[in-house]
Amino acid sequence: MNEELQKRDEAIAEISARLGVRAERGRRFAELTSLRVGGSIDWVISPQTEAQAAGVVYELENAGIGWRALGSGSNVLADDGEHHYVVLALKDLKGEVRFEGELVHVSAGYSLPRLCVDVARQGLSGIEGLGGIPGTVGGALWMNAGAYGHEIGTVTESVRVARQGRVVETPGDTVQWNYRHTSFKEGELLLGATLRLTPDDAAAIMARMEDAKSRRLATQPHGGRSAGCFFKNPPAGSVGTGKMIDDMGMKGVRRGSALVSPVHANFIVTEGENARAEDALHLPRKFESA
Ligand SMILES: Cc1cc2nc3c(=O)[nH]c(=O)nc-3n(C[C@H](O)[C@H](O)[C@H](O)COP(=O)(O)OP(=O)(O)OC[C@H]3O[C@@H](n4cnc5c(N)ncnc54)[C@H](O)[C@@H]3O)c2cc1C
């Protein structure tokens, strides 16, 4: 093994042992993402608390070691090649949800669908439209996840981020919450958030959530392997991207292990044991010749 990589590996092993975080080798993106594609990862480190996660990225950065955050992997299309960096897996960073009147404090690794049920039971409204979105709270914050009239950014009072090894609280109104995009910067680790929700009847909130989930089930592939909508939609009022792809007759079109979902044309799904990211990435090129 090259000497530089060996030194890096020793540093990663030392940092994770000292901070008491689980560090694994030999994992693949294909095991960690909903599309079930993607190559080997040098290291996967799984912090369990916000302070631990802030400490890990600080130490990695001081040692010049590259890292990337991963929640549930439900919006990631990872390359088939080798990934020579640390994946900071956040699913174990879930802690307990804490309620304080209309405020809800939650860590980045907490499941978004589970949070939606927790707050609905508590009689708090504002995210019930998000109940069918797979993934973690951190992933949802990162890209301002939204569905059925709700977006997470709209109800975010503050976000906790990792800065210089510490957990720092940033007001939600200093973040730009755009359509599936935010002003968070590459290399910024989101540790958790405080949401401000609105009191309402628990049964009514649950009913709205179930309605959103059944509309999703009626129009989107479920149980399949996808990353949700592959392309963004044009501005409201225009024809949706799924309809445009459908109109081109592309539903069901395949490239190797990837195909345009026959259920919803804006979903690329993968199949088989050894599905390849390359197939999913190249499939849209077929649209050019349609
Ligand atoms: C069937 C299906 C339906 C979907 N429907 C919707 C929908 O209706 N609306 C919608 O908005 N999305 C939808 N998605 C996409 C996806 O579920 C959301 O984007 C979700 O919020 C991603 O969360 P995650 O934990 O899986 O993030 P990941 O996929 O793990 O990560 C996504 C990005 O966020 C970054 N990230 C994750 N956590 C952190 C963190 N703590 N700090 C910094 N960066 C972080 C990652 O580096 C990566 O760039 C759907 C996906 C699927 C599979």
Short mmCIF file of C-alpha atoms and ligand atoms in Angstrom, two decimals:
data_model
loop_
_atom_site.label_atom_id
_atom_site.label_comp_id
_atom_site.label_asym_id
_atom_site.label_seq_id
_atom_site.Cartn_x
_atom_site.Cartn_y
_atom_site.Cartn_z
CA MET A 1 0.00 0.00 0.00
CA ASN A 2 1.20 3.49 -0.73
CA GLU A 3 2.87 5.12 2.27
CA GLU A 4 0.64 8.19 2.23
CA LEU A 5 -2.53 6.09 2.39
CA GLN A 6 -1.07 3.99 5.17
CA LYS A 7 -0.37 7.13 7.23
CA ARG A 8 -3.88 8.38 6.53
CA ASP A 9 -5.37 5.05 7.63
CA GLU A 10 -3.36 5.11 10.87
CA ALA A 11 -4.57 8.66 11.54
CA ILE A 12 -8.22 7.65 10.91
CA ALA A 13 -7.92 4.63 13.20
CA GLU A 14 -6.33 6.79 15.92
CA ILE A 15 -8.93 9.58 15.67
CA SER A 16 -11.90 7.19 15.75
CA ALA A 17 -10.47 5.18 18.67
CA ARG A 18 -9.74 8.36 20.67
CA LEU A 19 -13.20 9.81 20.05
CA GLY A 20 -14.90 6.45 20.59
CA VAL A 21 -16.68 6.28 17.22
CA ARG A 22 -17.31 3.18 15.12
CA ALA A 23 -15.03 3.09 12.07
CA GLU A 24 -15.46 0.38 9.42
CA ARG A 25 -13.64 -0.65 6.28
CA GLY A 26 -14.81 -2.69 3.31
CA ARG A 27 -18.23 -1.08 2.86
CA ARG A 28 -19.72 -0.17 -0.53
CA PHE A 29 -22.08 2.59 -1.55
CA ALA A 30 -24.23 -0.13 -3.10
CA GLU A 31 -25.07 -1.31 0.45
CA LEU A 32 -25.71 2.18 1.76
CA THR A 33 -27.88 3.82 -0.90
CA SER A 34 -31.44 3.26 -2.09
CA LEU A 35 -30.33 2.92 -5.74
CA ARG A 36 -28.08 0.03 -4.60
CA VAL A 37 -25.18 1.18 -6.78
CA GLY A 38 -21.73 2.58 -6.05
CA GLY A 39 -18.24 1.32 -5.36
CA SER A 40 -16.05 0.66 -2.36
CA ILE A 41 -15.52 3.23 0.38
CA ASP A 42 -12.21 3.48 2.23
CA TRP A 43 -13.76 4.20 5.63
CA VAL A 44 -17.24 4.60 7.07
CA ILE A 45 -17.35 6.42 10.42
CA SER A 46 -20.60 6.49 12.40
CA PRO A 47 -20.82 9.07 15.21
CA GLN A 48 -23.68 8.74 17.69
CA THR A 49 -23.86 12.22 19.17
CA GLU A 50 -23.77 15.72 17.71
CA ALA A 51 -20.66 16.62 19.74
CA GLN A 52 -18.89 13.47 18.59
CA ALA A 53 -19.70 14.19 14.93
CA ALA A 54 -18.43 17.78 15.24
CA GLY A 55 -15.24 16.44 16.85
CA VAL A 56 -14.66 13.85 14.12
CA VAL A 57 -14.88 16.27 11.18
CA TYR A 58 -12.67 18.76 13.00
CA GLU A 59 -9.99 16.14 13.55
CA LEU A 60 -10.27 14.78 10.00
CA GLU A 61 -9.94 18.26 8.54
CA ASN A 62 -6.94 19.07 10.76
CA ALA A 63 -5.31 15.90 9.47
CA GLY A 64 -6.16 16.86 5.85
CA ILE A 65 -8.45 13.85 5.38
CA GLY A 66 -11.40 14.20 2.99
CA TRP A 67 -14.91 13.24 4.14
CA ARG A 68 -18.51 13.31 2.93
CA ALA A 69 -21.78 13.12 4.84
CA LEU A 70 -24.28 10.35 4.22
CA GLY A 71 -27.76 10.03 5.71
CA SER A 72 -29.98 7.18 4.46
CA GLY A 73 -28.51 7.39 0.97
CA SER A 74 -31.94 7.93 -0.58
CA ASN A 75 -30.78 10.83 -2.74
CA VAL A 76 -27.29 9.69 -3.71
CA LEU A 77 -26.04 8.25 -6.99
CA ALA A 78 -22.50 7.16 -6.13
CA ASP A 79 -19.94 6.34 -8.79
CA ASP A 80 -19.02 2.69 -9.42
CA GLY A 81 -15.31 3.35 -8.80
CA GLU A 82 -13.39 3.40 -5.53
CA HIS A 83 -14.14 6.21 -3.09
CA HIS A 84 -10.93 7.23 -1.36
CA TYR A 85 -12.37 9.30 1.46
CA VAL A 86 -14.23 8.90 4.73
CA VAL A 87 -18.00 8.60 4.62
CA LEU A 88 -19.50 10.08 7.74
CA ALA A 89 -22.61 7.95 8.14
CA LEU A 90 -25.19 9.80 10.19
CA LYS A 91 -27.96 7.25 10.70
CA ASP A 92 -26.71 6.44 14.21
CA LEU A 93 -26.79 10.12 15.14
CA LYS A 94 -30.45 10.02 16.05
CA GLY A 95 -30.80 10.57 19.81
CA GLU A 96 -34.29 11.32 21.12
CA VAL A 97 -36.73 13.87 19.76
CA ARG A 98 -37.36 16.59 22.34
CA PHE A 99 -40.59 18.59 22.47
CA GLU A 100 -40.79 22.07 23.96
CA GLY A 101 -44.22 23.54 23.23
CA GLU A 102 -44.30 24.21 19.49
CA LEU A 103 -40.57 23.58 19.17
CA VAL A 104 -39.14 20.18 18.25
CA HIS A 105 -35.44 19.44 18.70
CA VAL A 106 -34.12 16.57 16.57
CA SER A 107 -30.71 15.24 15.51
CA ALA A 108 -29.57 14.86 11.89
CA GLY A 109 -29.69 11.06 11.73
CA TYR A 110 -33.29 10.77 12.91
CA SER A 111 -35.63 9.26 10.34
CA LEU A 112 -37.80 11.91 8.64
CA PRO A 113 -40.88 9.63 8.23
CA ARG A 114 -40.61 8.68 11.90
CA LEU A 115 -40.33 12.33 12.94
CA CYS A 116 -43.46 13.14 10.91
CA VAL A 117 -45.41 10.50 12.87
CA ASP A 118 -43.93 11.63 16.23
CA VAL A 119 -44.93 15.26 15.73
CA ALA A 120 -48.37 14.37 14.34
CA ARG A 121 -49.09 12.29 17.47
CA GLN A 122 -48.00 15.29 19.53
CA GLY A 123 -50.61 17.42 17.70
CA LEU A 124 -48.06 19.46 15.76
CA SER A 125 -48.61 20.34 12.11
CA GLY A 126 -46.26 21.60 9.38
CA ILE A 127 -44.41 18.54 8.06
CA GLU A 128 -47.17 15.98 7.49
CA GLY A 129 -46.72 16.30 3.70
CA LEU A 130 -43.16 14.96 4.16
CA GLY A 131 -44.29 11.72 5.86
CA GLY A 132 -43.60 9.57 2.78
CA ILE A 133 -40.11 10.92 2.02
CA PRO A 134 -37.44 8.37 2.92
CA GLY A 135 -34.26 9.59 4.58
CA THR A 136 -32.88 11.40 7.58
CA VAL A 137 -33.60 14.86 8.93
CA GLY A 138 -30.05 15.93 7.96
CA GLY A 139 -30.54 14.86 4.33
CA ALA A 140 -33.89 16.65 4.23
CA LEU A 141 -32.35 19.87 5.59
CA TRP A 142 -29.43 19.65 3.17
CA MET A 143 -31.65 19.81 0.09
CA ASN A 144 -34.79 21.37 1.58
CA ALA A 145 -36.89 18.26 1.04
CA GLY A 146 -40.51 18.91 0.21
CA ALA A 147 -43.75 17.33 -0.92
CA TYR A 148 -47.49 17.97 -0.94
CA GLY A 149 -47.26 21.62 0.05
CA HIS A 150 -44.67 21.28 2.80
CA GLU A 151 -40.92 21.99 2.80
CA ILE A 152 -38.69 21.42 5.78
CA GLY A 153 -37.00 24.84 5.47
CA THR A 154 -40.28 26.69 6.04
CA VAL A 155 -40.56 25.33 9.59
CA THR A 156 -36.86 25.31 10.54
CA GLU A 157 -36.25 27.64 13.48
CA SER A 158 -32.53 26.83 13.66
CA VAL A 159 -29.95 24.35 12.40
CA ARG A 160 -27.04 23.00 14.39
CA VAL A 161 -23.85 22.77 12.35
CA ALA A 162 -20.30 21.60 13.07
CA ARG A 163 -17.78 24.45 13.32
CA GLN A 164 -14.22 24.16 14.61
CA GLY A 165 -15.08 21.01 16.51
CA ARG A 166 -18.12 22.57 18.19
CA VAL A 167 -21.89 22.40 17.77
CA VAL A 168 -23.00 25.85 16.60
CA GLU A 169 -26.64 26.97 16.27
CA THR A 170 -27.55 28.93 13.10
CA PRO A 171 -30.94 30.68 12.77
CA GLY A 172 -33.12 29.11 10.07
CA ASP A 173 -33.84 32.51 8.50
CA THR A 174 -30.15 32.97 7.63
CA VAL A 175 -30.31 29.89 5.38
CA GLN A 176 -31.60 30.22 1.81
CA TRP A 177 -34.24 27.51 1.40
CA ASN A 178 -34.79 27.11 -2.32
CA TYR A 179 -36.46 24.40 -4.42
CA ARG A 180 -34.47 21.24 -3.45
CA HIS A 181 -31.43 23.39 -2.78
CA THR A 182 -30.08 25.39 0.15
CA SER A 183 -27.22 27.76 0.87
CA PHE A 184 -25.41 25.17 3.01
CA LYS A 185 -21.88 24.81 1.69
CA GLU A 186 -20.08 21.64 0.60
CA GLY A 187 -18.09 20.52 3.65
CA GLU A 188 -20.64 21.83 6.14
CA LEU A 189 -21.94 19.11 8.45
CA LEU A 190 -25.52 19.47 9.68
CA LEU A 191 -25.93 17.99 13.15
CA GLY A 192 -29.56 18.65 13.95
CA ALA A 193 -32.36 21.17 13.90
CA THR A 194 -35.10 22.83 15.88
CA LEU A 195 -38.43 23.01 14.04
CA ARG A 196 -41.28 25.37 14.92
CA LEU A 197 -44.60 23.68 14.19
CA THR A 198 -48.23 24.66 14.61
CA PRO A 199 -50.64 23.03 17.10
CA ASP A 200 -53.56 21.22 15.48
CA ASP A 201 -55.77 18.20 16.03
CA ALA A 202 -53.59 15.04 16.00
CA ALA A 203 -56.17 12.95 14.12
CA ALA A 204 -56.56 15.65 11.42
CA ILE A 205 -52.77 15.87 10.95
CA MET A 206 -52.53 12.06 10.70
CA ALA A 207 -55.33 12.02 8.13
CA ARG A 208 -53.53 14.62 5.98
CA MET A 209 -50.31 12.59 6.23
CA GLU A 210 -52.07 9.38 5.20
CA ASP A 211 -53.68 11.24 2.29
CA ALA A 212 -50.26 12.46 1.10
CA LYS A 213 -48.84 8.95 1.43
CA SER A 214 -51.65 7.37 -0.56
CA ARG A 215 -51.31 9.98 -3.33
CA ARG A 216 -47.61 9.08 -3.44
CA LEU A 217 -48.35 5.35 -3.57
CA ALA A 218 -50.80 5.90 -6.42
CA THR A 219 -48.32 7.79 -8.61
CA GLN A 220 -44.79 6.63 -7.70
CA PRO A 221 -42.96 3.30 -7.76
CA HIS A 222 -42.70 1.79 -4.31
CA GLY A 223 -40.52 -1.00 -3.06
CA GLY A 224 -38.24 -0.33 -6.05
CA ARG A 225 -34.74 1.05 -5.95
CA SER A 226 -34.64 4.73 -6.81
CA ALA A 227 -33.48 8.09 -5.50
CA GLY A 228 -36.88 9.72 -5.88
CA CYS A 229 -37.35 12.16 -8.76
CA PHE A 230 -34.22 12.10 -10.87
CA PHE A 231 -34.66 15.55 -12.40
CA LYS A 232 -36.02 18.73 -10.89
CA ASN A 233 -39.34 20.04 -12.13
CA PRO A 234 -39.65 23.30 -14.09
CA PRO A 235 -41.35 26.24 -12.30
CA ALA A 236 -44.90 25.65 -11.02
CA GLY A 237 -47.53 25.87 -13.71
CA SER A 238 -45.37 24.24 -16.40
CA VAL A 239 -45.61 20.60 -17.45
CA GLY A 240 -43.84 18.37 -14.91
CA THR A 241 -40.59 16.62 -15.87
CA GLY A 242 -42.16 13.16 -15.46
CA LYS A 243 -44.92 14.06 -17.95
CA MET A 244 -42.34 15.39 -20.45
CA ILE A 245 -40.30 12.16 -20.27
CA ASP A 246 -43.47 10.10 -20.50
CA ASP A 247 -44.58 12.09 -23.58
CA MET A 248 -41.28 11.17 -25.23
CA GLY A 249 -42.31 7.53 -24.84
CA MET A 250 -39.44 6.77 -22.48
CA LYS A 251 -41.27 4.87 -19.71
CA GLY A 252 -39.70 1.43 -19.29
CA VAL A 253 -36.64 2.27 -21.45
CA ARG A 254 -33.59 0.48 -20.12
CA ARG A 255 -29.81 0.70 -20.13
CA GLY A 256 -28.28 -2.37 -18.52
CA SER A 257 -29.33 -2.47 -14.88
CA ALA A 258 -31.19 0.88 -14.92
CA LEU A 259 -34.57 1.75 -16.35
CA VAL A 260 -37.04 4.60 -16.50
CA SER A 261 -39.78 3.55 -14.11
CA PRO A 262 -42.90 2.35 -15.96
CA VAL A 263 -44.91 3.91 -13.09
CA HIS A 264 -43.42 7.43 -12.98
CA ALA A 265 -41.11 8.60 -15.77
CA ASN A 266 -39.06 10.92 -13.52
CA PHE A 267 -37.90 7.93 -11.46
CA ILE A 268 -34.85 5.97 -12.58
CA VAL A 269 -34.84 2.57 -10.89
CA THR A 270 -32.14 -0.10 -10.78
CA GLU A 271 -32.43 -3.86 -10.83
CA GLY A 272 -30.24 -6.88 -10.16
CA GLU A 273 -27.39 -7.87 -7.86
CA ASN A 274 -24.66 -5.88 -9.56
CA ALA A 275 -26.46 -2.77 -10.72
CA ARG A 276 -24.20 -0.03 -12.01
CA ALA A 277 -24.23 3.72 -11.42
CA GLU A 278 -22.94 4.12 -14.97
CA ASP A 279 -26.20 2.68 -16.32
CA ALA A 280 -28.31 5.08 -14.27
CA LEU A 281 -26.13 8.02 -15.30
CA HIS A 282 -26.16 7.18 -18.99
CA LEU A 283 -29.83 6.25 -19.27
CA PRO A 284 -30.94 9.92 -19.61
CA ARG A 285 -28.70 10.21 -22.72
CA LYS A 286 -31.29 8.05 -24.47
CA PHE A 287 -33.74 10.97 -24.02
CA GLU A 288 -31.63 12.99 -26.47
CA SER A 289 -32.37 10.60 -29.30
CA ALA A 290 -36.08 10.21 -28.42
C1 LIG B 1 -38.89 6.69 -3.30
C2 LIG B 1 -38.32 8.06 -3.00
C3 LIG B 1 -39.16 9.17 -2.96
C4 LIG B 1 -38.65 10.43 -2.69
N1 LIG B 1 -39.51 11.50 -2.64
C5 LIG B 1 -39.02 12.73 -2.35
C6 LIG B 1 -39.91 13.86 -2.26
O1 LIG B 1 -41.13 13.75 -2.44
N2 LIG B 1 -39.38 15.08 -1.96
C7 LIG B 1 -38.05 15.24 -1.74
O2 LIG B 1 -37.63 16.35 -1.44
N3 LIG B 1 -37.18 14.20 -1.83
C8 LIG B 1 -37.63 12.95 -2.12
N4 LIG B 1 -36.77 11.89 -2.21
C9 LIG B 1 -35.32 12.10 -2.07
C10 LIG B 1 -34.79 11.85 -0.64
O3 LIG B 1 -35.62 11.00 0.07
C11 LIG B 1 -34.62 13.15 0.12
O4 LIG B 1 -33.73 13.98 -0.58
C12 LIG B 1 -34.08 12.92 1.54
O5 LIG B 1 -34.24 14.10 2.26
C13 LIG B 1 -32.61 12.53 1.52
O6 LIG B 1 -32.24 12.18 2.86
P1 LIG B 1 -31.08 11.13 3.12
O7 LIG B 1 -30.85 11.04 4.58
O8 LIG B 1 -31.36 9.86 2.42
O9 LIG B 1 -29.85 11.89 2.44
P2 LIG B 1 -28.69 11.23 1.59
O10 LIG B 1 -29.25 10.67 0.34
O11 LIG B 1 -27.88 10.34 2.43
O12 LIG B 1 -27.82 12.52 1.24
C14 LIG B 1 -28.29 13.47 0.31
C15 LIG B 1 -27.31 14.67 0.29
O13 LIG B 1 -27.36 15.32 1.54
C16 LIG B 1 -26.07 15.35 2.15
N5 LIG B 1 -26.28 15.14 3.58
C17 LIG B 1 -27.03 14.17 4.17
N6 LIG B 1 -27.01 14.34 5.51
C18 LIG B 1 -26.21 15.42 5.75
C19 LIG B 1 -25.80 16.09 6.93
N7 LIG B 1 -26.21 15.70 8.14
N8 LIG B 1 -24.97 17.16 6.81
C20 LIG B 1 -24.56 17.57 5.58
N9 LIG B 1 -24.93 16.98 4.43
C21 LIG B 1 -25.75 15.93 4.52
C22 LIG B 1 -25.29 14.21 1.50
O14 LIG B 1 -23.89 14.47 1.52
C23 LIG B 1 -25.85 14.23 0.09
O15 LIG B 1 -25.23 15.24 -0.67
C24 LIG B 1 -37.26 10.61 -2.48
C25 LIG B 1 -36.40 9.48 -2.51
C26 LIG B 1 -36.93 8.21 -2.78
C27 LIG B 1 -36.00 7.02 -2.79
#
